[in-house]
Short mmCIF file of C-alpha atoms in Angstrom, two decimals:
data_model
loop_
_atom_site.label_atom_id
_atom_site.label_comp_id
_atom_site.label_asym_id
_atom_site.label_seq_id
_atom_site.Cartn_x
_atom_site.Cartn_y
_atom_site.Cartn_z
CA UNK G 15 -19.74 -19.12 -22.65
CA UNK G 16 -16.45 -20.94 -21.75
CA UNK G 17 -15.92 -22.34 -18.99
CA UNK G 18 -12.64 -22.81 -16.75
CA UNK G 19 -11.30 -26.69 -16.42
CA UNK G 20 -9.90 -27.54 -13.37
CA UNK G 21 -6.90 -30.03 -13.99
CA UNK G 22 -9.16 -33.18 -12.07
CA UNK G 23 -12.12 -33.94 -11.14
CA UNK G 24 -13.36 -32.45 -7.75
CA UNK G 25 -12.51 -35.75 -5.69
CA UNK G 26 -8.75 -36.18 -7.33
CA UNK G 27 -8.02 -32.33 -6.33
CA UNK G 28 -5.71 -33.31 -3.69
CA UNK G 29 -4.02 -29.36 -1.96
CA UNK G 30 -1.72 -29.89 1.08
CA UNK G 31 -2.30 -29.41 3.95
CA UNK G 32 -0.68 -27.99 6.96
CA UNK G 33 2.10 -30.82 8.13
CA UNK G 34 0.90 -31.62 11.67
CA UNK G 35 3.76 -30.90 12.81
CA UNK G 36 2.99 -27.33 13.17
CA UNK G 37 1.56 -26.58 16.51
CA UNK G 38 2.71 -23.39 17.85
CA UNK G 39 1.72 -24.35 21.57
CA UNK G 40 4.32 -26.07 22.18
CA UNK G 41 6.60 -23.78 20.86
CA UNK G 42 8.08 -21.49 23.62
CA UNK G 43 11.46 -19.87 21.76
CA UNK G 44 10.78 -16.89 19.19
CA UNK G 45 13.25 -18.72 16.64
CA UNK G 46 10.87 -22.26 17.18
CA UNK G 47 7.83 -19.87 16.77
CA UNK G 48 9.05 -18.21 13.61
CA UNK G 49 9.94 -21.60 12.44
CA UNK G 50 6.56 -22.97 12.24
CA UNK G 51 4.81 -19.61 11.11
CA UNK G 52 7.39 -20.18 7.67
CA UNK G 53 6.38 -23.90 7.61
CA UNK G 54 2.82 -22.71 7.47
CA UNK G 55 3.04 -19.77 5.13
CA UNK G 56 5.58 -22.29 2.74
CA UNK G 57 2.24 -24.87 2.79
CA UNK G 58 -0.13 -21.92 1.75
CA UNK G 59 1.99 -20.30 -0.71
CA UNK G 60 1.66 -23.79 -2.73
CA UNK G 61 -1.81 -23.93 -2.33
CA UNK G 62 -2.30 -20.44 -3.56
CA UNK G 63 -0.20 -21.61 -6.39
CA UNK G 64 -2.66 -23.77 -7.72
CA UNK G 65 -4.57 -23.24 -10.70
CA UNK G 66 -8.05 -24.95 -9.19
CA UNK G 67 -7.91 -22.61 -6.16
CA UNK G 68 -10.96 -20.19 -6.88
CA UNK G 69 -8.67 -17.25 -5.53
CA UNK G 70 -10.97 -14.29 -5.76
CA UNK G 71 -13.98 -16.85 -3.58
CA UNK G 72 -11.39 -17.41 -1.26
CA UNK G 73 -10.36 -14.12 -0.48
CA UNK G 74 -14.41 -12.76 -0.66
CA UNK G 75 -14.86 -15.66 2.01
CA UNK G 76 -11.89 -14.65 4.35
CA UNK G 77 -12.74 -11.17 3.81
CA UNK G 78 -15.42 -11.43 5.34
CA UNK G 79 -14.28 -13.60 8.57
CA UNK G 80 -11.90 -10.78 8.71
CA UNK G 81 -14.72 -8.25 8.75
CA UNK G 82 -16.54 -10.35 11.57
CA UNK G 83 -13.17 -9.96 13.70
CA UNK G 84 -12.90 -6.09 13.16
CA UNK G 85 -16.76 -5.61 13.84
CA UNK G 86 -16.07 -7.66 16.86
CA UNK G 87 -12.96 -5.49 18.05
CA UNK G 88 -14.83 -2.65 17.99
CA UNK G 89 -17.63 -3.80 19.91
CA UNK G 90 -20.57 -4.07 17.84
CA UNK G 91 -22.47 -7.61 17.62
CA UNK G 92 -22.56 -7.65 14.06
CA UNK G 93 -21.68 -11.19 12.86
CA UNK G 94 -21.20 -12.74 9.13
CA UNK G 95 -24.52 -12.98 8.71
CA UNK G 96 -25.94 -9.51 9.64
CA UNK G 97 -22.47 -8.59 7.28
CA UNK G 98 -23.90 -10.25 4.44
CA UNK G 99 -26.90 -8.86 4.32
CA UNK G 100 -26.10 -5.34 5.16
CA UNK G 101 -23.63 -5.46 1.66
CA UNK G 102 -25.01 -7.86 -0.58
CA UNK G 103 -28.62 -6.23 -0.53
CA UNK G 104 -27.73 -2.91 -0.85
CA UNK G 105 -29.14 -1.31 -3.68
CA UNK G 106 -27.20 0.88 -6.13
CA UNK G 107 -26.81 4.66 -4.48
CA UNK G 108 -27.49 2.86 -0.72
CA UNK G 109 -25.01 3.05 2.09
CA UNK G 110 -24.16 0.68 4.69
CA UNK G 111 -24.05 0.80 8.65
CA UNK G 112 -20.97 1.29 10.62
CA UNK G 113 -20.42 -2.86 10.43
CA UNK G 114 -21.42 -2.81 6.68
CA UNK G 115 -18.96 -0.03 6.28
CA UNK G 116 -16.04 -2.77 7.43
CA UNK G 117 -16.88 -5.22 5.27
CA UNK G 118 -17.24 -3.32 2.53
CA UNK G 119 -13.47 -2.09 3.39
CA UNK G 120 -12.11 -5.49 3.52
CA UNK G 121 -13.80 -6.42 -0.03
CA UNK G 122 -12.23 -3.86 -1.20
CA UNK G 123 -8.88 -4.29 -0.10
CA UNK G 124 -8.85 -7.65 -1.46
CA UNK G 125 -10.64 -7.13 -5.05
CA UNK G 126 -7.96 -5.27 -6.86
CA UNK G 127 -3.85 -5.91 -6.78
CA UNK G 128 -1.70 -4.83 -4.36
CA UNK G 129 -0.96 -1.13 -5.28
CA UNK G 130 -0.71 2.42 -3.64
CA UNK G 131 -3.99 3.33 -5.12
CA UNK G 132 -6.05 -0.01 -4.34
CA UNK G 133 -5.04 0.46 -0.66
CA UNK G 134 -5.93 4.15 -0.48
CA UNK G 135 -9.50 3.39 -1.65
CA UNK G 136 -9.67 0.32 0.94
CA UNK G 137 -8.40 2.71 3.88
CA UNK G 138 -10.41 5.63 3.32
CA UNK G 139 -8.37 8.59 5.00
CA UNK G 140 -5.24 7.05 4.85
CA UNK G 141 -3.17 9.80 2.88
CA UNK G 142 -0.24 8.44 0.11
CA UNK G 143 2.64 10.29 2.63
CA UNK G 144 0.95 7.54 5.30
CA UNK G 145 1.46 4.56 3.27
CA UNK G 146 4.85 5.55 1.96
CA UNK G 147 6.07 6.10 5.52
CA UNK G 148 4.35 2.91 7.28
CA UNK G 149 4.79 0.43 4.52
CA UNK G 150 8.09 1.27 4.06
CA UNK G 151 10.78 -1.41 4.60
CA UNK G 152 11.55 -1.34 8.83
CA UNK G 153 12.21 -5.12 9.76
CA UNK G 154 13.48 -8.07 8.26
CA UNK G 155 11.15 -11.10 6.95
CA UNK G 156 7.23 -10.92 6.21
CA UNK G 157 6.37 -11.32 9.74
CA UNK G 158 8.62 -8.66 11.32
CA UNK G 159 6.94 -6.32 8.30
CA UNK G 160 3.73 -7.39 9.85
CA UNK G 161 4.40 -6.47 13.09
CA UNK G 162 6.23 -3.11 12.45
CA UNK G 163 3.43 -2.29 10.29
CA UNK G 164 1.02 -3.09 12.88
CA UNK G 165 2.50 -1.05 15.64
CA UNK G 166 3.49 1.95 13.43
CA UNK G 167 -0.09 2.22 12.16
CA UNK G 168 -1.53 1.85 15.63
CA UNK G 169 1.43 4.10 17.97
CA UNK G 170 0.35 7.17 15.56
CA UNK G 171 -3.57 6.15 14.98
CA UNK G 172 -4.74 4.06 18.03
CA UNK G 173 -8.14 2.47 17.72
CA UNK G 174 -7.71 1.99 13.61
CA UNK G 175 -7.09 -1.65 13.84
CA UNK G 176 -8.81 -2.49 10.62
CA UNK G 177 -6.55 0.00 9.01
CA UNK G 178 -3.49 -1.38 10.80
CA UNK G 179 -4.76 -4.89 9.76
CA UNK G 180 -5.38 -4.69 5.48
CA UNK G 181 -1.96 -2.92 5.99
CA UNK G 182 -0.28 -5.57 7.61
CA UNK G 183 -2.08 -8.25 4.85
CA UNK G 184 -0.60 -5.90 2.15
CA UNK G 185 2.83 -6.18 3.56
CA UNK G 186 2.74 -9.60 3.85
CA UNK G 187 1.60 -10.47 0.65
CA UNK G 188 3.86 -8.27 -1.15
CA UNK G 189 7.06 -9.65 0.71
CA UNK G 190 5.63 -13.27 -0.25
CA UNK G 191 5.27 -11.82 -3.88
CA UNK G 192 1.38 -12.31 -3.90
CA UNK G 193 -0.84 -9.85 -6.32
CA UNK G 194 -3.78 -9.36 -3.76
CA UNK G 195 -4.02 -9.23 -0.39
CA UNK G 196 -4.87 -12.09 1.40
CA UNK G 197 -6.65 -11.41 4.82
CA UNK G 198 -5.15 -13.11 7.63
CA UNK G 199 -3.95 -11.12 10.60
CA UNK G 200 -7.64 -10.27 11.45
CA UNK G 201 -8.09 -14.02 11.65
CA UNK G 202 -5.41 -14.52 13.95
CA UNK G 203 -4.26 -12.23 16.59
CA UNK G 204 -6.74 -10.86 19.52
CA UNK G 205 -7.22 -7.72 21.03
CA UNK G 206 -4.42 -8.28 22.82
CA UNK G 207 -1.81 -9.07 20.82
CA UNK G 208 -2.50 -5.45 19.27
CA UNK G 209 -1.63 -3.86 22.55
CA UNK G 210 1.63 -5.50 22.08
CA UNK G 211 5.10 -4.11 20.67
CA UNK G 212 8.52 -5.05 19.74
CA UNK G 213 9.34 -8.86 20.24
CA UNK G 214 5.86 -9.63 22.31
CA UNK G 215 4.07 -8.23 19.38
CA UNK G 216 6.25 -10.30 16.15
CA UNK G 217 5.89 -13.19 18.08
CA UNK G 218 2.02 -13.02 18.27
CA UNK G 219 1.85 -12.00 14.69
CA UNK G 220 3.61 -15.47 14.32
CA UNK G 221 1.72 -17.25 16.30
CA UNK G 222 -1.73 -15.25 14.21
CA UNK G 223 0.13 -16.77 11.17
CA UNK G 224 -0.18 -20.44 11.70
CA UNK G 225 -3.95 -19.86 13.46
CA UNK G 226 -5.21 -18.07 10.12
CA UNK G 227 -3.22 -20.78 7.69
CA UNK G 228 -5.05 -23.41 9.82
CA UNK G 229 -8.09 -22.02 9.33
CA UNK G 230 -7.56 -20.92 5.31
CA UNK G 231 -6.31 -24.13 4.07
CA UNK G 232 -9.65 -26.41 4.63
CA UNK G 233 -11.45 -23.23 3.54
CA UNK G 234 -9.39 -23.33 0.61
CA UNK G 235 -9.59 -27.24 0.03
CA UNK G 236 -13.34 -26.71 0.47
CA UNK G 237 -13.60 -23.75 -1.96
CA UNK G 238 -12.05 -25.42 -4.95
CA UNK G 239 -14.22 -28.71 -4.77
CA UNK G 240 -17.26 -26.95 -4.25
CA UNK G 241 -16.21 -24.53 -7.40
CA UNK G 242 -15.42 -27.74 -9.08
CA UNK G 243 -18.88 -28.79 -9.08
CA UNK G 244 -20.64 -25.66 -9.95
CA UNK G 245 -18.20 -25.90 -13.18
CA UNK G 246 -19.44 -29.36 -13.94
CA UNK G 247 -23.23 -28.61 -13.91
CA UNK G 248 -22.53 -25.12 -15.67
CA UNK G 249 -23.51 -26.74 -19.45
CA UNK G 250 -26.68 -28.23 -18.07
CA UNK G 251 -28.17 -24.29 -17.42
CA UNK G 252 -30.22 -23.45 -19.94
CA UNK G 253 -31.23 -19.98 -18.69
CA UNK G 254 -29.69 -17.36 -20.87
CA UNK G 255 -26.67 -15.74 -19.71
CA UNK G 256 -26.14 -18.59 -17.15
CA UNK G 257 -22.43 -18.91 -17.76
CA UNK G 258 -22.00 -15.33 -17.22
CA UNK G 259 -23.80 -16.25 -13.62
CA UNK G 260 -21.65 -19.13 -12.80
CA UNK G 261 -18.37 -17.19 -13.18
CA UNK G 262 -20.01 -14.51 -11.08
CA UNK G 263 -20.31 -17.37 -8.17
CA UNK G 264 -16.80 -18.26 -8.51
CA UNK G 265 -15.76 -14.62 -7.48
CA UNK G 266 -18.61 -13.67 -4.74
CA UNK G 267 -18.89 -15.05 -1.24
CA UNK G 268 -22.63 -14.35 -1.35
CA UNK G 269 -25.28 -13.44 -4.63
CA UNK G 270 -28.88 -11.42 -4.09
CA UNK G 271 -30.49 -12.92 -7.58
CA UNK G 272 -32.52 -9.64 -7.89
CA UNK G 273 -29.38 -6.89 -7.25
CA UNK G 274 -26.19 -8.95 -8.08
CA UNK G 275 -27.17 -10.75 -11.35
CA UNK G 276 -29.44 -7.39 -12.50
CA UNK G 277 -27.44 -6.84 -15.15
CA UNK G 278 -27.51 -9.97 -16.75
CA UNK G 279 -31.42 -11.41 -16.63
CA UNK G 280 -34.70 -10.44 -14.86
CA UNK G 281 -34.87 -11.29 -11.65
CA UNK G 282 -37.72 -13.38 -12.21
CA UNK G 283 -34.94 -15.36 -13.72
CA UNK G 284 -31.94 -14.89 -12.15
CA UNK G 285 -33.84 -16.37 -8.73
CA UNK G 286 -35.08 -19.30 -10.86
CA UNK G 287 -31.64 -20.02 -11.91
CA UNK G 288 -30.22 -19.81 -7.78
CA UNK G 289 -33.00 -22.00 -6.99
CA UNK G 290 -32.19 -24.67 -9.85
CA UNK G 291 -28.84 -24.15 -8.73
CA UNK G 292 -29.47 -25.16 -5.10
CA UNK G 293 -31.42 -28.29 -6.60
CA UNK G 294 -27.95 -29.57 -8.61
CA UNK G 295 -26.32 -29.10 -5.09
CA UNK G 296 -23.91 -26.81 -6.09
CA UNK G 297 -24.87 -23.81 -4.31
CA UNK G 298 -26.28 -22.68 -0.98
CA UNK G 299 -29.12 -20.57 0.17
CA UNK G 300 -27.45 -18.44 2.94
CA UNK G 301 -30.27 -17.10 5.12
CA UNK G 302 -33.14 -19.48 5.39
CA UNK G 303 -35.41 -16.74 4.75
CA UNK G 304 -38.29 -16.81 2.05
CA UNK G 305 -37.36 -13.50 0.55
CA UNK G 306 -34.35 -11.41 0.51
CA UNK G 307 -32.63 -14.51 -0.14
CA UNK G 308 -28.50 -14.83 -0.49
CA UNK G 309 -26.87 -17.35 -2.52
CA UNK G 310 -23.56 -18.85 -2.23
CA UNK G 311 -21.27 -21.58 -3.33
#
């Protein structure tokens, strides 16, 4: 098995960060606002540009925060954890709950490029004629997009937020010329701001721009190191088919030994290998449980 090389070692990888600069409090005009929601989007357009970024982690890990938001919106007291579990130990032919249905949405919309087809299958009743007439070009800039996105989806489908939400993502990311989507709307605007329209509701979407960059950049920065140091162990694994398992922990936010790595040992195994894993320090157990164990980097 090959492995990926990261240009540096995991203490040289050096991403930037947001400048501090950027604090939309104290910005009251929409043109100040705007301002720092480009500054911010400009700092994590470089970061996504790097080559040690572990891109499909990153958006498995925001994903899921943006899962916990939409669970929340709707009421339910599902959290990451209760997420995690409902998804990662399903069995093949098993269904989720309501709040494993969400997340399962949101790992959709972010495992495949940006496409008609990729975001009918990650908005399940969404018809074609529906994307082609909310998606299509009504505002200038990615965060006027957003925002006419957002209210178009929500003035003729109120109480879809999640779908109004991966469809705002989409927009963005395609007017920033990213592949996937990236979630980050879910991260930053409140229940509120969806209630909003117009002007009130761009300049929230602004405002959500520079809360979710805040929050994606150390996650990012955090990502690649830890990634960095599951690649440097990698050729001390003996267990057969490790490699295979490594790269799998470079693209999941969470791993059940028994289900996810089936198909490459026994699960005898594959929780042997987690558990060696954990002992390196390079990944996580996620539940503090005994069994039914999750694994993460």
């Amino acid at each position: 098995m090959t492995f990926a090389q990261n240009d540096a070692d995991a203490a040289q990888i050096k991403l930037p960060q947001m400048p501090g600069w950027v604090i939309p409090a104290r910005a009251e005009l929409p043109e100040d606002v705007a301002f720092l929601s480009g500054a911010a989007l400009a700092t994590l357009h470089v970061v996504l540009g790097h080559e040690a970024v572990p891109q499909p982690l990153l958006r498995e890990r925001l994903a899921l925060r943006a899962a916990e938001a939409c669970v929340a919106l709707s009421g339910r007291p599902e959290r990451a954890d209760a997420l995690r579990d409902e998804v990662h130990l399903l069995r093949p032919g098993d269904q989720p709950g309501p709040a494993g249905a969400v997340y399962q949405q949101w790992r959709r919309a972010v495992s495949r490029p940006i496409s008609a087809q990729a975001l009918h299958r990650a908005t399940p009743g969404v018809t074609p004629e529906n994307l082609s007439g909310w998606m299509r070009g009504r505002a200038t800039g990615p965060v006027g997009g957003v925002a006419a996105v957002l209210e178009a989806v929500l003035n003729e489908r109120p109480g879809e937020e999640q779908t109004a939400l991966i469809l705002a993502d989409a927009v963005l990311a395609r007017s920033l010329g990213w592949k996937f989507v990236l979630p980050l709307m879910a991260l930053g605007l409140k229940s509120r701001d969806l209630r909003k329209h117009g002007a009130d509701l761009q300049m929230a979407c602004h405002r959500a721009v520079v809360a979710a960059t805040r929050e994606t950049l150390p996650m990012a920065a955090d990502l690649t190191r830890k990634v960095d140091r599951l690649i440097a162990v990698a050729p001390k694994l003996r267990t057969k088919r490790a490699g295979d398992a490594v790269v799998l922990f470079q693209c999941r936010d969470a791993i059940a030994p028994a289900i996810s790595l089936a198909p490459l040992m026994s699960g005898r195994a594959a929780r042997r290998l987690c558990d060696r894993l954990v002992h390196l320090g390079v990944v996580r157990e996620l539940t503090g449980r005994d069994t039914f164990r999750l694994y993460g980097v």
